mmCIF file with all atom_site columns, C-alpha atoms and ligand atoms in Angstrom:
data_model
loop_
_atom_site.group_PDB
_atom_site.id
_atom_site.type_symbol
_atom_site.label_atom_id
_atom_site.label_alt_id
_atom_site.label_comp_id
_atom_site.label_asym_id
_atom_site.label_entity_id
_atom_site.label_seq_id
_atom_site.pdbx_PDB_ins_code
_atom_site.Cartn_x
_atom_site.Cartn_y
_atom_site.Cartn_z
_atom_site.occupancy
_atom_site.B_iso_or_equiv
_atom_site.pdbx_formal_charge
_atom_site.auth_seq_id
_atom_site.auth_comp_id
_atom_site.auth_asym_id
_atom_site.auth_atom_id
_atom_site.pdbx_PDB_model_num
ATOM   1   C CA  . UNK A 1 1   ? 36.160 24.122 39.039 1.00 82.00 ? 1   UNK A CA  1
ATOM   2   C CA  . UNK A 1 2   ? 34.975 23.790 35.515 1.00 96.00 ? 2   UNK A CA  1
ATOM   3   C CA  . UNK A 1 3   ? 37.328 22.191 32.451 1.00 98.00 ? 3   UNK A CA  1
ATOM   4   C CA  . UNK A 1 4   ? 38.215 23.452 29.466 1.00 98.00 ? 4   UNK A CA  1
ATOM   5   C CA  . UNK A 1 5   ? 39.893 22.285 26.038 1.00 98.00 ? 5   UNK A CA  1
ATOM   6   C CA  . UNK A 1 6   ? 41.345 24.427 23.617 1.00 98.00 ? 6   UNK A CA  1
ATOM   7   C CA  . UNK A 1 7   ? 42.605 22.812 20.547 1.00 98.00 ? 7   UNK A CA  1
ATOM   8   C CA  . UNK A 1 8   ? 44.826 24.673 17.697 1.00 98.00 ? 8   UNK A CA  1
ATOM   9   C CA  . UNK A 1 9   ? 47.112 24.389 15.051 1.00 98.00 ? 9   UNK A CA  1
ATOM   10  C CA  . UNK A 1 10  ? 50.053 26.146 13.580 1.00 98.00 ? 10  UNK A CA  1
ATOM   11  C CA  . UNK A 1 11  ? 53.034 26.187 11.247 1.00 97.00 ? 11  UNK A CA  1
ATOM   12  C CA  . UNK A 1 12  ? 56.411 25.695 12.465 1.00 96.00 ? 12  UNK A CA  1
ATOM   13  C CA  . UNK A 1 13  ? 58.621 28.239 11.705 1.00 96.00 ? 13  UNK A CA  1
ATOM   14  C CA  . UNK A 1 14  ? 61.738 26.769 10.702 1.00 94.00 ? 14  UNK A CA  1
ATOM   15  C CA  . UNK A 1 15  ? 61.133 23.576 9.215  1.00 92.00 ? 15  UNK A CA  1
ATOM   16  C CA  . UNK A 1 16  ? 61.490 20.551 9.102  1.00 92.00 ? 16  UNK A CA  1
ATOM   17  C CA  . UNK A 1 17  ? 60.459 20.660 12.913 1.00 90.00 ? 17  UNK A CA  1
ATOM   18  C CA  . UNK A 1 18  ? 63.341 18.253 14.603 1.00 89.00 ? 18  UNK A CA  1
ATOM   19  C CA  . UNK A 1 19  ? 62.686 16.539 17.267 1.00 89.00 ? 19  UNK A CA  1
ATOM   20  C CA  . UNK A 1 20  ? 65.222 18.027 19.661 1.00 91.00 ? 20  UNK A CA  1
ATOM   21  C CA  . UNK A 1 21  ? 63.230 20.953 19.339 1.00 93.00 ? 21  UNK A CA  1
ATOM   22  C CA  . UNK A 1 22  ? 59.672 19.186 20.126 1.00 93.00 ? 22  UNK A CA  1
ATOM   23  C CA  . UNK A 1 23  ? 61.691 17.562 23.310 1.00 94.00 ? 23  UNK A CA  1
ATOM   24  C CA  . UNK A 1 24  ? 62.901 20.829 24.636 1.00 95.00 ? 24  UNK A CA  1
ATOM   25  C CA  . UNK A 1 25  ? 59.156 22.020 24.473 1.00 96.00 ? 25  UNK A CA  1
ATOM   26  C CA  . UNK A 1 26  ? 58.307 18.801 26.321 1.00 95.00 ? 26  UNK A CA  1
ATOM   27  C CA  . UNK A 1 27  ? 60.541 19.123 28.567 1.00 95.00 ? 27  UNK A CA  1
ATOM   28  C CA  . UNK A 1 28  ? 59.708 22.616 29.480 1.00 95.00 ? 28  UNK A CA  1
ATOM   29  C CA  . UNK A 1 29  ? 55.448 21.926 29.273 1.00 96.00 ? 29  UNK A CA  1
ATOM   30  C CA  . UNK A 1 30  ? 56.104 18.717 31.561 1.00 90.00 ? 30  UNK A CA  1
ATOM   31  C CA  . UNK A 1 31  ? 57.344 21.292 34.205 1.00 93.00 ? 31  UNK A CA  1
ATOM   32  C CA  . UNK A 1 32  ? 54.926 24.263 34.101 1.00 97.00 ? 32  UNK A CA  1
ATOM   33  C CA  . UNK A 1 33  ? 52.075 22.141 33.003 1.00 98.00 ? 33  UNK A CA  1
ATOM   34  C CA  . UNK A 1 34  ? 52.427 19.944 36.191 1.00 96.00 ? 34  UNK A CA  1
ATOM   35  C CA  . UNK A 1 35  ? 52.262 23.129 38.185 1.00 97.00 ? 35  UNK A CA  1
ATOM   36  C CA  . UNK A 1 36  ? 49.062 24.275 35.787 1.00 97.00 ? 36  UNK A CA  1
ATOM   37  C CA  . UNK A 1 37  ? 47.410 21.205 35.958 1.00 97.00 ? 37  UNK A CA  1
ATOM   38  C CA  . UNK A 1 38  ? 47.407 21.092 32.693 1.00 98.00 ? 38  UNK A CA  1
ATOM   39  C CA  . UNK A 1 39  ? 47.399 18.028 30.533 1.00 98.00 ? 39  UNK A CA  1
ATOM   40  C CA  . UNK A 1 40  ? 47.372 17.044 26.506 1.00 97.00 ? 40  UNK A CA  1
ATOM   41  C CA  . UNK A 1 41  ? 49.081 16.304 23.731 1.00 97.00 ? 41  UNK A CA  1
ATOM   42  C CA  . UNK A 1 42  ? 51.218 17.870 20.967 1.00 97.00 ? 42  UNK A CA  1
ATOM   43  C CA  . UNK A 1 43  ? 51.274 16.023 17.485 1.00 97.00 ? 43  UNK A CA  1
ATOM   44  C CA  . UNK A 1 44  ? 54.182 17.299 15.108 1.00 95.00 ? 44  UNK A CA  1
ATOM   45  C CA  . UNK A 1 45  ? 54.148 16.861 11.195 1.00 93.00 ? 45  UNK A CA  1
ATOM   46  C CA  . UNK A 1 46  ? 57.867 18.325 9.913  1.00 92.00 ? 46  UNK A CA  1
ATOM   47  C CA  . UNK A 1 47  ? 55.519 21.417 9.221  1.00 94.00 ? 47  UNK A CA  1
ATOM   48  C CA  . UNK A 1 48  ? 52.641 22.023 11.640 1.00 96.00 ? 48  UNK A CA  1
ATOM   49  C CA  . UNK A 1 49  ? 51.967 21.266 15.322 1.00 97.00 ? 49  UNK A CA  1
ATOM   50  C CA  . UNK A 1 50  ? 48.660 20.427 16.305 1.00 98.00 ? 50  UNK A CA  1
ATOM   51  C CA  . UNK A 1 51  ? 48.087 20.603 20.334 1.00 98.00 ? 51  UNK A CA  1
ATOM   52  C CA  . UNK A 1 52  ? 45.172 19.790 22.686 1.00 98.00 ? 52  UNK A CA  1
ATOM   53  C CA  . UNK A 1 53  ? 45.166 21.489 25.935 1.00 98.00 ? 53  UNK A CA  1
ATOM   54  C CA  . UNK A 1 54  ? 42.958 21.211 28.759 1.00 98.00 ? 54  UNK A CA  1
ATOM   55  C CA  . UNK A 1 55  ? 42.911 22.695 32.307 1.00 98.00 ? 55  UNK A CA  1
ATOM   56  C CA  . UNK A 1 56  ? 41.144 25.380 34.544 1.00 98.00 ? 56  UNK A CA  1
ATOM   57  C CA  . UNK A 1 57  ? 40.157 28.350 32.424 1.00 97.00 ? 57  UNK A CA  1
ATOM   58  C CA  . UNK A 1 58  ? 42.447 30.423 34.104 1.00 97.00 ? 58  UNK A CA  1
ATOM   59  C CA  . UNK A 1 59  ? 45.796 29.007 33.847 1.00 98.00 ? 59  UNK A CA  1
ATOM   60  C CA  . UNK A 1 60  ? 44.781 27.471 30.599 1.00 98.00 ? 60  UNK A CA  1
ATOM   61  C CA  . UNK A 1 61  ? 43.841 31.157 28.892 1.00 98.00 ? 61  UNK A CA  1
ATOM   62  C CA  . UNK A 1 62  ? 47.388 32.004 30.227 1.00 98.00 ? 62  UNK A CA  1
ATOM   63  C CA  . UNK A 1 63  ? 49.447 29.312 29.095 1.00 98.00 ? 63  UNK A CA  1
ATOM   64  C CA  . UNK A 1 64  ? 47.596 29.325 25.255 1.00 98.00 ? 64  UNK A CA  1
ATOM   65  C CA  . UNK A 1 65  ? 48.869 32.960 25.455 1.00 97.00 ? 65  UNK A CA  1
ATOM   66  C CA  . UNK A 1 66  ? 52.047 32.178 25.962 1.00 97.00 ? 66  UNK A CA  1
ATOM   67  C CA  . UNK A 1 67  ? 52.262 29.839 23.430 1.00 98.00 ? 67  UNK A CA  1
ATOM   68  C CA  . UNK A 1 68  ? 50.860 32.018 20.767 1.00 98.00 ? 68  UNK A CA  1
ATOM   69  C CA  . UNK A 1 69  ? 53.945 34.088 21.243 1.00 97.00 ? 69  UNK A CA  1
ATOM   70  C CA  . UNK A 1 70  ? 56.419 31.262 21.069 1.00 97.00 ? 70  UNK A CA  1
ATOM   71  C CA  . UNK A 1 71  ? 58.417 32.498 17.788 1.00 97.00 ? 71  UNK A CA  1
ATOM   72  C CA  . UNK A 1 72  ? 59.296 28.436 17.185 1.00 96.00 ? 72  UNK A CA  1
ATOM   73  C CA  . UNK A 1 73  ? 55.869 29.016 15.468 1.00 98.00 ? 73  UNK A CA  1
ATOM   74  C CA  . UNK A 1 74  ? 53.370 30.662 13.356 1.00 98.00 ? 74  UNK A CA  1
ATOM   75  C CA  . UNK A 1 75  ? 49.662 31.272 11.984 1.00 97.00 ? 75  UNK A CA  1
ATOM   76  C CA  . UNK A 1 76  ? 47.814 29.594 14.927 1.00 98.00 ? 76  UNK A CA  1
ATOM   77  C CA  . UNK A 1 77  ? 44.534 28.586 13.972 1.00 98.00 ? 77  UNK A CA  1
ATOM   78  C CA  . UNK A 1 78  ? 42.176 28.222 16.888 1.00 98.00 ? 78  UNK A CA  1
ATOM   79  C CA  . UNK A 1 79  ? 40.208 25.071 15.943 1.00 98.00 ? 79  UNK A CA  1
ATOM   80  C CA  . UNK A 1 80  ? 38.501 24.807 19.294 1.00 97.00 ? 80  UNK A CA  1
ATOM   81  C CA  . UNK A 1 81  ? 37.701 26.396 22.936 1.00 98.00 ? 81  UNK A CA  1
ATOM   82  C CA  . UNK A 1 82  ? 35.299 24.287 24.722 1.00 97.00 ? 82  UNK A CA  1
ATOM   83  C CA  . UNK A 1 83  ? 33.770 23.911 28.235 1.00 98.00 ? 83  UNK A CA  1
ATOM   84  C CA  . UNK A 1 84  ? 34.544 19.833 29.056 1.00 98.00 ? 84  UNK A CA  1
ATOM   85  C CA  . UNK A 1 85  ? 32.780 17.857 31.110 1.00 97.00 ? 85  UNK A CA  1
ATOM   86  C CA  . UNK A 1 86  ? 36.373 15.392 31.900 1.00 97.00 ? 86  UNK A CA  1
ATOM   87  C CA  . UNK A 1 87  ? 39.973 15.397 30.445 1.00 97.00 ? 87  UNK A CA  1
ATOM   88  C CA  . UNK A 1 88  ? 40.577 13.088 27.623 1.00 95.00 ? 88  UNK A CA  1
ATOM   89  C CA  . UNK A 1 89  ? 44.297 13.434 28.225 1.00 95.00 ? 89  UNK A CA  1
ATOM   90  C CA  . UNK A 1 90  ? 44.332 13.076 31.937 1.00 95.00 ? 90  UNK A CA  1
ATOM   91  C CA  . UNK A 1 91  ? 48.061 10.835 32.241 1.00 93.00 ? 91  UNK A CA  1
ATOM   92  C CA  . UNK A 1 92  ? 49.691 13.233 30.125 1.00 95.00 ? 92  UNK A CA  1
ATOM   93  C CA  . UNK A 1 93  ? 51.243 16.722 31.100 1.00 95.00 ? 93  UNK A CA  1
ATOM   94  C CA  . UNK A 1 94  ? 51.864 17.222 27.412 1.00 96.00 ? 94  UNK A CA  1
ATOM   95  C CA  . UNK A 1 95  ? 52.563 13.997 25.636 1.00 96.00 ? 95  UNK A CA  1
ATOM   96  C CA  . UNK A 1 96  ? 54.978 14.236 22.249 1.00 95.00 ? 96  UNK A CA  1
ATOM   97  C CA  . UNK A 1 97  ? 54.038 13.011 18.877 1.00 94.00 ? 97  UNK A CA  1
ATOM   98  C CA  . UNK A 1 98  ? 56.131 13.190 16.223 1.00 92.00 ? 98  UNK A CA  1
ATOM   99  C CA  . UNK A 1 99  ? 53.699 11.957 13.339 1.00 88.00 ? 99  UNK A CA  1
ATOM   100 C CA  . UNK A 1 100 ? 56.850 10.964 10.736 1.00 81.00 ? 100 UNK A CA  1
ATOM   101 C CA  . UNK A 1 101 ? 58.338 8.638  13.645 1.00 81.00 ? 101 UNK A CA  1
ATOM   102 C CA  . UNK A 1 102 ? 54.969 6.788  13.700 1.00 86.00 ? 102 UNK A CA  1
ATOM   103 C CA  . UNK A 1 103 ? 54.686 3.177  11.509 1.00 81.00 ? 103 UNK A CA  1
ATOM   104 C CA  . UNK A 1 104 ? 54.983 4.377  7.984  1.00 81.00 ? 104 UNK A CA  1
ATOM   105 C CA  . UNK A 1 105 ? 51.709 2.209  7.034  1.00 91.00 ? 105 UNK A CA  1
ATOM   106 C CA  . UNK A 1 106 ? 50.121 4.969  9.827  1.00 94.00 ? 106 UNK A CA  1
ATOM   107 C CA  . UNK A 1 107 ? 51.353 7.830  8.591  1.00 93.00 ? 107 UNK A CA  1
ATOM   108 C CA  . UNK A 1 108 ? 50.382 6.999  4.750  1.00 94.00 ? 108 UNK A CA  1
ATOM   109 C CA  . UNK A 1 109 ? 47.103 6.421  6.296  1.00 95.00 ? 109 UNK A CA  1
ATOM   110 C CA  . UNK A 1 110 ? 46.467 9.921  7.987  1.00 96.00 ? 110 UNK A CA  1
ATOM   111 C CA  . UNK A 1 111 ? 48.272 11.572 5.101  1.00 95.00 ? 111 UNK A CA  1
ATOM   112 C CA  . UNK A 1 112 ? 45.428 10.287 2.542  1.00 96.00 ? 112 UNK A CA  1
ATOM   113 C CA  . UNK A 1 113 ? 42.153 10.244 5.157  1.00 97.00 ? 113 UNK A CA  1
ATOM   114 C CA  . UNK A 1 114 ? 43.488 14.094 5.799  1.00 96.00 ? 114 UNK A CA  1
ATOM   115 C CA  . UNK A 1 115 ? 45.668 15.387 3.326  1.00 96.00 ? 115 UNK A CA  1
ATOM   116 C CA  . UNK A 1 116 ? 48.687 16.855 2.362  1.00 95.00 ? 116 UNK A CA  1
ATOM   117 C CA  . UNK A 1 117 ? 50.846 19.579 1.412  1.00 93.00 ? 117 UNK A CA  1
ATOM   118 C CA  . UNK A 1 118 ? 54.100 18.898 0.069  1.00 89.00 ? 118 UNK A CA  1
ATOM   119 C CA  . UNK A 1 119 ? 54.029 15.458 1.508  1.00 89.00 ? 119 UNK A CA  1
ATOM   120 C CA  . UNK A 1 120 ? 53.735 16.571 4.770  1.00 90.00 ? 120 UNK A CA  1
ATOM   121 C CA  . UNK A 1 121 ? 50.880 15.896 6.333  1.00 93.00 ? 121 UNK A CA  1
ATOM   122 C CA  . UNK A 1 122 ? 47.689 18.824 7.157  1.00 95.00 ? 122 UNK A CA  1
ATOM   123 C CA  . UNK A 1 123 ? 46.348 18.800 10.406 1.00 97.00 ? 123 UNK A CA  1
ATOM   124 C CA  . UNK A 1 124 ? 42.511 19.302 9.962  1.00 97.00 ? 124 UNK A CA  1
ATOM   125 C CA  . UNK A 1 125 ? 40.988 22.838 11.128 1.00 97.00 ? 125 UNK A CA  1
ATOM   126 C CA  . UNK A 1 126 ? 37.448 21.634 10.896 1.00 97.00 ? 126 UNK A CA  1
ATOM   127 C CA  . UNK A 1 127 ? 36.762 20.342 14.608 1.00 95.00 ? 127 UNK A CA  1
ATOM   128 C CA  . UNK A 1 128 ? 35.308 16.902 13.611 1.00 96.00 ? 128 UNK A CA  1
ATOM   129 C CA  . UNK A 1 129 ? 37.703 16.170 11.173 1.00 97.00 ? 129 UNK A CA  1
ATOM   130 C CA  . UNK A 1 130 ? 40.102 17.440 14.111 1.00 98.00 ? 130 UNK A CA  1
ATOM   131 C CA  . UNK A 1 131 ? 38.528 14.720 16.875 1.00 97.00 ? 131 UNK A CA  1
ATOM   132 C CA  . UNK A 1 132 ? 38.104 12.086 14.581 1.00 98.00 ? 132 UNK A CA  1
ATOM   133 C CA  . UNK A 1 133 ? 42.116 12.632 14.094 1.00 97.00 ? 133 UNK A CA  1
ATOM   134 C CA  . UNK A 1 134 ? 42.887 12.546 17.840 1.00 97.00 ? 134 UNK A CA  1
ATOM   135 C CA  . UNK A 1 135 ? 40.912 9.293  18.107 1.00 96.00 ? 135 UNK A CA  1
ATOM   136 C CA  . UNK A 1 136 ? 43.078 7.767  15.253 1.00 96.00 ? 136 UNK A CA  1
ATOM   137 C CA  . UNK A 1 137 ? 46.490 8.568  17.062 1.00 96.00 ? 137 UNK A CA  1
ATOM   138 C CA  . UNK A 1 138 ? 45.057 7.903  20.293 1.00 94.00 ? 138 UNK A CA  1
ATOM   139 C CA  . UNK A 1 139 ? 43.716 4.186  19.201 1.00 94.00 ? 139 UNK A CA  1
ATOM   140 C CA  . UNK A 1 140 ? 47.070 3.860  17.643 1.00 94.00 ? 140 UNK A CA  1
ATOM   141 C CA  . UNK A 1 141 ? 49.038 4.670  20.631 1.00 92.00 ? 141 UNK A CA  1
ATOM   142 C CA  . UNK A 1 142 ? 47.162 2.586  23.138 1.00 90.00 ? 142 UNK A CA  1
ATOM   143 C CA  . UNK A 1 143 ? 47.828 -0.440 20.380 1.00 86.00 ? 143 UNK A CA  1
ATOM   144 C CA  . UNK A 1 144 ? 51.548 0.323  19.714 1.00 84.00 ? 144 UNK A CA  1
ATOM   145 C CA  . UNK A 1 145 ? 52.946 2.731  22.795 1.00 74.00 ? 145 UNK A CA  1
ATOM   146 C CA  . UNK A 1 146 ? 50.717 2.595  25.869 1.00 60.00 ? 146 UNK A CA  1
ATOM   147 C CA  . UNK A 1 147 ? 52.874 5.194  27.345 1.00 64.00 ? 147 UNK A CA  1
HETATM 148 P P1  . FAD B 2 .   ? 61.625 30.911 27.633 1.00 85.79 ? 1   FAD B P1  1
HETATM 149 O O1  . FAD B 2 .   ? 61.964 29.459 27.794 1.00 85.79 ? 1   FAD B O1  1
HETATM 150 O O2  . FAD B 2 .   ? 62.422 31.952 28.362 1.00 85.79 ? 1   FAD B O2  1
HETATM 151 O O3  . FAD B 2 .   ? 61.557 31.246 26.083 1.00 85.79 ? 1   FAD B O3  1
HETATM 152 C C1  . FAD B 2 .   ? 61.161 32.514 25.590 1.00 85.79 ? 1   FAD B C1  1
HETATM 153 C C2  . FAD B 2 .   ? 61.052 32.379 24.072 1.00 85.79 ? 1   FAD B C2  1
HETATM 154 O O4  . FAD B 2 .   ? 62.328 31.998 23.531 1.00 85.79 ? 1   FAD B O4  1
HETATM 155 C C3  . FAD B 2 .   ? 60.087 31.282 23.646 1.00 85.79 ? 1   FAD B C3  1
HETATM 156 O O5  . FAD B 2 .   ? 58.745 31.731 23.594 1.00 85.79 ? 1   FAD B O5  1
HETATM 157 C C4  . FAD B 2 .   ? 60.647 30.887 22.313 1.00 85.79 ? 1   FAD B C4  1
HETATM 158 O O6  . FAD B 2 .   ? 60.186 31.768 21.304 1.00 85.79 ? 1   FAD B O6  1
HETATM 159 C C5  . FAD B 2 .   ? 62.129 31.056 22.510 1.00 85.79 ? 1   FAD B C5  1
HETATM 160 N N1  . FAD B 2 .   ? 62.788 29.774 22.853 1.00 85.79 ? 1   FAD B N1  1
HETATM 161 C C6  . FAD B 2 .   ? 62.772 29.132 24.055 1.00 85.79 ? 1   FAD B C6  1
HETATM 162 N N2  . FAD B 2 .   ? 63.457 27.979 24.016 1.00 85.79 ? 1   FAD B N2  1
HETATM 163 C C7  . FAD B 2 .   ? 63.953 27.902 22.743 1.00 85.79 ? 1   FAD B C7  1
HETATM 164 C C8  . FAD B 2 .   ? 64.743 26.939 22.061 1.00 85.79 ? 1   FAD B C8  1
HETATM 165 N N3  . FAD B 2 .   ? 65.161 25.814 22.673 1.00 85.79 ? 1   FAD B N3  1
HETATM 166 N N4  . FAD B 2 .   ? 65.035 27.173 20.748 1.00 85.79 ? 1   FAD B N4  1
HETATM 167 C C9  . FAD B 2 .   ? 64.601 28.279 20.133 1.00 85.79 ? 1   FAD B C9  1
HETATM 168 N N5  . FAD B 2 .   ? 63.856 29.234 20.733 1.00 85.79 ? 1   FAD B N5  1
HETATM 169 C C10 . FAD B 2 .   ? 63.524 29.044 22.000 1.00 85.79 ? 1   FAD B C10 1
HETATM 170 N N6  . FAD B 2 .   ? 55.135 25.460 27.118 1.00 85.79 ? 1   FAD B N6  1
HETATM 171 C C11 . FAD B 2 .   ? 54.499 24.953 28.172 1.00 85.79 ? 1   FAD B C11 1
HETATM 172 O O7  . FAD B 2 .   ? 54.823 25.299 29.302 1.00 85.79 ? 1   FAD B O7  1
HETATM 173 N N7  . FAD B 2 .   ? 53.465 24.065 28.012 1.00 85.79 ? 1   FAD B N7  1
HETATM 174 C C12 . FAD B 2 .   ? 53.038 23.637 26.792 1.00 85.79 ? 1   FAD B C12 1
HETATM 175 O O8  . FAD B 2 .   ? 52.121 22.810 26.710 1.00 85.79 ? 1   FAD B O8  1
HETATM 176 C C13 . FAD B 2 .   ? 53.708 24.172 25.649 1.00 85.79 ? 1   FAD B C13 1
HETATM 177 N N8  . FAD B 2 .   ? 53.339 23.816 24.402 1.00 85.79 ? 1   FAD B N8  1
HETATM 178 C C14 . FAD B 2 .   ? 53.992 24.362 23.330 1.00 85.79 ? 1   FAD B C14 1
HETATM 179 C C15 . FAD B 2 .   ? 53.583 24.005 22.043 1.00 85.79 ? 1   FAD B C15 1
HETATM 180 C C16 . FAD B 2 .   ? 54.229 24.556 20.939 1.00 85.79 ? 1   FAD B C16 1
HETATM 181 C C17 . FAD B 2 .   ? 53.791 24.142 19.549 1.00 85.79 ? 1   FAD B C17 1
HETATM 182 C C18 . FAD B 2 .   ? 55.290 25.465 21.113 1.00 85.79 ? 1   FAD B C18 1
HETATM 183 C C19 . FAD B 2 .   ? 55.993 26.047 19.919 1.00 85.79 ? 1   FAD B C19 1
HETATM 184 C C20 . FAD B 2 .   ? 55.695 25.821 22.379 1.00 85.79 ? 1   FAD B C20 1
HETATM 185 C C21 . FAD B 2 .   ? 55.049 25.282 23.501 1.00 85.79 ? 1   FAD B C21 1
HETATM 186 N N9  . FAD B 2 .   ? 55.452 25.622 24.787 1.00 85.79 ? 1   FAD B N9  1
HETATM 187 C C22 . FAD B 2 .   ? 54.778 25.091 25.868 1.00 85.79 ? 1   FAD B C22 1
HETATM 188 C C23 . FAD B 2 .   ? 56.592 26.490 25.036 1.00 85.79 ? 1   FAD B C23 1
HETATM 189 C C24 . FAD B 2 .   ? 56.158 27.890 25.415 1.00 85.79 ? 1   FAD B C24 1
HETATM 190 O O9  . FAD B 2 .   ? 55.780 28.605 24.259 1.00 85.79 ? 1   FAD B O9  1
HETATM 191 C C25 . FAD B 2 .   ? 57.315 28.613 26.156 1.00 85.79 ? 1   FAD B C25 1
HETATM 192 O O10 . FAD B 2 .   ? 58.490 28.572 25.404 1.00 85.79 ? 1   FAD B O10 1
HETATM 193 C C26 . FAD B 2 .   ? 57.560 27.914 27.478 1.00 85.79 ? 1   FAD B C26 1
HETATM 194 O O11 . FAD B 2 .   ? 56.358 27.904 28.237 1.00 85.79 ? 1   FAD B O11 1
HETATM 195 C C27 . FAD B 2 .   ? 58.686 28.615 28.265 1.00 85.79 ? 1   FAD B C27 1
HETATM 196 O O12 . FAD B 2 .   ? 58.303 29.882 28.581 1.00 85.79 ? 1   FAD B O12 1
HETATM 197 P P2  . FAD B 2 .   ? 59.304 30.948 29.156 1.00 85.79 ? 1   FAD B P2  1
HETATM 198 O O13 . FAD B 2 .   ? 58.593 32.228 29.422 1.00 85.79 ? 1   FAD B O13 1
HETATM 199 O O14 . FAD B 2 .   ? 60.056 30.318 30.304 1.00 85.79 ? 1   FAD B O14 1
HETATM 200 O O15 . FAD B 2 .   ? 60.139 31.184 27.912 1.00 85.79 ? 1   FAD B O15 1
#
């Protein structure tokens, strides 16, 4: 069956995002996203979210609908829907981020290479900009959090 990857981002509703609430989502994606087979990774600023998900196109079209609806957030801004030859994600049936909770020399690094509002940082909507900030969390996580 073929793979897809849809990547978006969105404004939490009630902010500052805390991270009870990012765990209860985790909780619940680690359960239906096991039975979706579908795997990725949520980042959370105290203002956006920024998720990668990727699965068959099915259950993946259904679940990103879902999700849209969640009232825990707004504005989604579809960044990316792509056909994928492998998962990037493949050990993770959603894995949490919560970019404030990261080494503050990190953060201050991702908030000036992409920006900010209000000191928070902005997830990119441009899709390189988005990859190339995937690739910086993911490097950092395999250095500081393998799992
Ligand atoms: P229910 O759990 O019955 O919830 C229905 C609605 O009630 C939700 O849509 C939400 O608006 C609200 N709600 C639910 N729990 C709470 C709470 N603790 N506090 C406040 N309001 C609440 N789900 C996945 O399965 N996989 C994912 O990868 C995933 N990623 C998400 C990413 C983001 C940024 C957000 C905001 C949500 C995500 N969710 C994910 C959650 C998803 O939107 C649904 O809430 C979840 O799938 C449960 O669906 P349900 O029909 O059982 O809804």
């Amino acid at each position: 069956m073929s793979l897809y990857r849809v990547i978006y981002k969105s404004v939490v509703t009630v902010p500052p995002v805390p991270w009870e609430l990012i765990s209860s989502i985790l909780a619940k994606s680690a359960e239906n996203n096991k039975n979706l087979q579908i795997t990725g990774i949520l980042l959370a600023s105290e203002t956006e979210f920024f998720q990668v998900l990727e699965g068959e196109q099915e259950p993946l079209n259904m679940l990103y609908h879902h999700i849209v609806k969640d009232e825990r957030h707004a504005d989604l801004f579809l960044i990316s829907y792509d056909l994928i030859e492998k998962r990037d994600f493949s050990k993770w049936s959603m894995r949490g981020v919560g970019l404030n909770d990261l080494g503050g020399d990190f953060t201050s690094f991702l908030k000036e290479k992409y920006g900010t509002r209000a000191g928070q940082l902005v997830f990119p909507t441009d899709r390189f900009q988005a990859f190339a900030l995937l690739y910086d969390v993911v490097v950092y996580l395999g250095k500081n959090s393998p799992d």
